[in-house]
Short mmCIF file of C-alpha atoms in Angstrom, two decimals:
data_model
loop_
_atom_site.label_atom_id
_atom_site.label_comp_id
_atom_site.label_asym_id
_atom_site.label_seq_id
_atom_site.Cartn_x
_atom_site.Cartn_y
_atom_site.Cartn_z
CA UNK Q 1 120.76 77.47 271.32
CA UNK Q 2 122.20 73.96 270.38
CA UNK Q 3 125.57 73.72 268.76
CA UNK Q 4 125.94 71.28 265.92
CA UNK Q 5 129.56 69.83 266.09
CA UNK Q 6 130.78 68.80 262.79
CA UNK Q 7 133.64 66.54 263.08
CA UNK Q 8 132.65 65.64 266.72
CA UNK Q 9 134.42 62.20 266.33
CA UNK Q 10 137.95 63.77 265.73
CA UNK Q 11 140.48 64.15 268.21
CA UNK Q 12 139.70 67.96 268.75
CA UNK Q 13 135.91 67.41 268.36
CA UNK Q 14 135.85 64.68 271.09
CA UNK Q 15 137.48 66.71 273.36
CA UNK Q 16 135.47 69.70 272.87
CA UNK Q 17 132.37 67.54 273.13
CA UNK Q 18 133.50 66.50 276.64
CA UNK Q 19 134.14 69.91 277.69
CA UNK Q 20 130.86 71.24 276.46
CA UNK Q 21 128.88 68.50 278.30
CA UNK Q 22 130.84 69.16 281.49
CA UNK Q 23 129.77 72.84 281.09
CA UNK Q 24 126.25 71.91 280.33
CA UNK Q 25 126.55 73.39 276.87
CA UNK Q 26 123.76 72.12 274.46
CA UNK Q 27 125.40 70.37 271.47
CA UNK Q 28 124.74 67.86 268.93
CA UNK Q 29 127.47 65.74 267.85
CA UNK Q 30 127.52 64.79 264.02
CA UNK Q 31 128.91 61.57 263.33
CA UNK Q 32 129.18 59.49 260.03
CA UNK Q 33 127.68 56.36 261.22
CA UNK Q 34 125.87 54.78 264.19
CA UNK Q 35 128.82 52.88 264.95
CA UNK Q 36 130.37 55.88 266.36
CA UNK Q 37 127.35 56.69 268.75
CA UNK Q 38 128.28 54.70 271.81
CA UNK Q 39 131.20 56.90 272.87
CA UNK Q 40 128.91 60.03 272.86
CA UNK Q 41 125.86 58.34 274.43
CA UNK Q 42 127.96 57.02 277.30
CA UNK Q 43 128.74 60.66 278.14
CA UNK Q 44 125.19 61.88 277.70
CA UNK Q 45 125.96 63.81 274.31
CA UNK Q 46 123.22 63.55 271.61
CA UNK Q 47 124.02 62.77 268.13
CA UNK Q 48 123.07 62.87 264.69
CA UNK Q 49 124.19 60.52 261.74
CA UNK Q 50 124.98 62.78 258.83
CA UNK Q 51 127.73 62.85 256.05
CA UNK Q 52 129.57 65.62 254.38
CA UNK Q 53 129.62 63.67 251.32
CA UNK Q 54 126.02 62.81 251.51
CA UNK Q 55 122.76 63.71 253.34
CA UNK Q 56 123.50 66.55 255.72
CA UNK Q 57 120.46 69.01 255.78
CA UNK Q 58 118.59 67.12 258.82
CA UNK Q 59 121.72 67.75 261.01
CA UNK Q 60 121.05 71.41 261.43
CA UNK Q 61 117.53 70.97 262.39
CA UNK Q 62 117.02 72.90 265.82
CA UNK Q 63 120.53 74.10 266.08
CA UNK Q 64 121.69 77.65 266.18
CA UNK Q 65 125.29 77.63 265.36
CA UNK Q 66 128.05 75.34 263.97
CA UNK Q 67 131.39 74.28 264.75
CA UNK Q 68 133.37 72.85 262.03
CA UNK Q 69 136.34 70.80 262.97
CA UNK Q 70 136.05 68.12 260.36
CA UNK Q 71 139.02 66.87 258.51
CA UNK Q 72 140.01 64.36 255.81
CA UNK Q 73 142.80 63.29 257.87
CA UNK Q 74 146.56 62.81 257.18
CA UNK Q 75 146.38 59.47 255.42
CA UNK Q 76 143.73 60.29 252.61
CA UNK Q 77 144.42 61.55 249.32
CA UNK Q 78 143.80 64.81 247.70
CA UNK Q 79 140.23 63.60 246.39
CA UNK Q 80 139.04 63.27 249.99
CA UNK Q 81 140.58 66.56 250.90
CA UNK Q 82 138.46 68.13 248.22
CA UNK Q 83 135.33 66.45 249.28
CA UNK Q 84 135.60 67.02 253.03
CA UNK Q 85 137.83 69.95 253.77
CA UNK Q 86 136.67 72.10 250.83
CA UNK Q 87 133.20 70.86 249.51
CA UNK Q 88 132.02 69.59 252.81
CA UNK Q 89 132.62 72.99 254.39
CA UNK Q 90 131.20 75.02 251.73
CA UNK Q 91 128.06 72.75 252.03
CA UNK Q 92 127.80 73.29 255.66
CA UNK Q 93 128.48 77.19 255.30
CA UNK Q 94 125.62 77.39 252.79
CA UNK Q 95 123.21 75.44 254.94
CA UNK Q 96 124.17 77.63 257.91
CA UNK Q 97 123.14 80.47 255.64
CA UNK Q 98 120.01 79.07 254.59
CA UNK Q 99 118.92 78.18 257.96
CA UNK Q 100 119.79 81.65 259.29
CA UNK Q 101 122.21 80.50 262.01
CA UNK Q 102 123.73 82.95 264.36
CA UNK Q 103 127.38 81.83 263.91
CA UNK Q 104 129.75 79.44 262.10
CA UNK Q 105 132.77 78.54 263.97
CA UNK Q 106 135.62 77.25 261.70
CA UNK Q 107 138.48 75.41 262.83
CA UNK Q 108 141.03 76.21 259.88
CA UNK Q 109 144.89 76.17 260.20
CA UNK Q 110 147.65 78.91 260.47
CA UNK Q 111 149.31 77.71 257.30
CA UNK Q 112 146.13 78.30 255.35
CA UNK Q 113 146.80 81.84 254.96
CA UNK Q 114 149.70 80.92 252.60
CA UNK Q 115 149.28 77.25 251.37
CA UNK Q 116 152.63 77.31 249.43
CA UNK Q 117 154.53 77.90 252.68
CA UNK Q 118 153.11 74.68 254.08
CA UNK Q 119 155.22 71.35 253.54
CA UNK Q 120 154.52 69.89 250.05
CA UNK Q 121 152.24 67.12 251.44
CA UNK Q 122 150.16 69.45 253.35
CA UNK Q 123 149.47 71.99 250.47
CA UNK Q 124 146.22 70.63 249.13
CA UNK Q 125 144.87 70.54 252.54
CA UNK Q 126 145.95 73.99 253.21
CA UNK Q 127 144.60 75.27 249.83
CA UNK Q 128 141.31 73.60 250.60
CA UNK Q 129 141.20 75.54 254.13
CA UNK Q 130 142.05 78.72 252.33
CA UNK Q 131 139.23 78.43 249.93
CA UNK Q 132 136.77 77.39 252.56
CA UNK Q 133 137.65 80.20 254.91
CA UNK Q 134 137.33 82.64 251.92
CA UNK Q 135 133.73 81.35 251.12
CA UNK Q 136 132.83 81.67 254.81
CA UNK Q 137 134.02 85.25 254.85
CA UNK Q 138 132.06 86.11 251.74
CA UNK Q 139 128.95 84.34 253.12
CA UNK Q 140 126.07 86.07 255.04
CA UNK Q 141 126.59 84.08 258.26
CA UNK Q 142 128.39 85.72 261.02
CA UNK Q 143 131.64 83.60 261.76
CA UNK Q 144 134.68 83.12 263.70
CA UNK Q 145 137.79 81.50 262.18
CA UNK Q 146 140.28 79.81 264.48
CA UNK Q 147 143.68 78.99 262.93
CA UNK Q 148 145.60 76.55 265.02
CA UNK Q 149 149.36 76.20 264.47
CA UNK Q 150 151.08 72.63 264.45
CA UNK Q 151 148.76 70.29 266.28
CA UNK Q 152 150.33 68.37 269.02
CA UNK Q 153 148.97 65.94 271.71
CA UNK Q 154 149.52 66.93 275.41
CA UNK Q 155 147.47 68.31 278.34
CA UNK Q 156 145.62 71.67 278.18
CA UNK Q 157 147.61 74.45 279.76
CA UNK Q 158 144.59 76.74 278.95
CA UNK Q 159 147.34 79.49 278.17
CA UNK Q 160 147.61 80.46 274.53
CA UNK Q 161 149.02 83.00 272.18
CA UNK Q 162 147.84 84.50 268.95
CA UNK Q 163 150.91 85.20 267.12
CA UNK Q 164 154.21 84.06 266.37
CA UNK Q 165 155.81 87.33 267.86
CA UNK Q 166 154.35 86.08 271.30
CA UNK Q 167 156.04 82.65 271.17
CA UNK Q 168 159.38 83.46 269.66
CA UNK Q 169 158.35 81.54 266.49
CA UNK Q 170 157.34 78.29 268.11
CA UNK Q 171 154.09 77.33 266.08
CA UNK Q 172 152.56 74.56 267.87
CA UNK Q 173 149.16 74.25 269.82
CA UNK Q 174 147.95 71.30 271.72
CA UNK Q 175 144.69 69.79 270.47
CA UNK Q 176 143.57 70.15 274.18
CA UNK Q 177 143.97 73.92 274.14
CA UNK Q 178 142.12 74.06 270.65
CA UNK Q 179 139.11 72.24 272.54
CA UNK Q 180 139.32 74.82 275.28
CA UNK Q 181 139.21 77.61 272.98
CA UNK Q 182 136.35 76.32 271.12
CA UNK Q 183 134.35 76.06 274.40
CA UNK Q 184 135.26 79.63 275.12
CA UNK Q 185 134.17 80.61 271.57
CA UNK Q 186 130.88 78.95 271.93
CA UNK Q 187 129.99 80.85 274.98
CA UNK Q 188 131.31 84.21 273.68
CA UNK Q 189 128.42 84.99 271.43
CA UNK Q 190 129.44 88.57 271.05
CA UNK Q 191 132.58 87.60 269.05
CA UNK Q 192 131.30 87.95 265.29
CA UNK Q 193 133.37 88.05 262.09
CA UNK Q 194 136.71 87.51 263.96
CA UNK Q 195 139.86 85.48 263.12
CA UNK Q 196 142.33 84.07 265.58
CA UNK Q 197 145.64 82.40 265.05
CA UNK Q 198 146.04 79.84 268.21
CA UNK Q 199 149.29 78.86 269.58
CA UNK Q 200 150.56 77.42 272.99
CA UNK Q 201 151.58 80.47 274.88
CA UNK Q 202 150.96 82.52 278.31
CA UNK Q 203 147.93 84.20 278.07
CA UNK Q 204 144.66 82.85 279.50
CA UNK Q 205 142.12 81.94 276.71
CA UNK Q 206 139.57 84.26 277.73
CA UNK Q 207 142.29 87.16 277.37
CA UNK Q 208 143.46 86.15 274.07
CA UNK Q 209 140.43 85.55 272.41
CA UNK Q 210 138.40 88.66 272.85
#
C-alpha cells in the first residue's frame, strides 16, 4: 500500500512526507538526483531516484497509489512547464494506468479551471495543469484532483474551505494545509473520482474533503 510521492522535494512534498512518516504511512519519495536523498533518509523516508523528463518507470515498482505534486517552479520558462507540468504528468498518469494502481492524487490549481483568468505569467502553467487534469479524468485510473488556491507560507490551521463563497472571496491556502489535506486523502481510500478546491477556511479537513 505504498504511495509514490512525485515532487517529494518541493515545499508541499517535503511537508507531506514528514506528516506521512509521523503517521506511519508507507511512502516512497521520488527525487531527481541522489544529492537530495539525505534530507529524507535523516527522517527515515525511503527514496527513489527518477526523472519526469527521463527514466521513470522503475519508481512505480511496488506502489499502490501516486501523489503528483511536482512543478517546474516559478523561475523556469514555458519549455519546462510543458515538460514537467504537462508531459511529465501525462507520463505518470499513463504509468499508473498501465500498472493498475488504485488511485492517482493530483495537486492541480484552482485557476487551472480557466487559465485565461490567471495572471499572464501563470497562464502557461495553468494551461498545462488544465490539460493534465483532463488527461487524468479521461484515464482509467481512479483519481482525486486537489485544486489549491494561491499558495502561501504559514502554519497549518487544519481548517479549510472548498469554495470562494465560504471565504468571502479570499483565494489563498497555506502549503502546510495542502500537506495535511494530502495526508487525509491518502488515508481516505473511499474517495474516488472526486475534485476539491482547497482554501484556508473554518472547516476541519476531514469534514471538508469527504
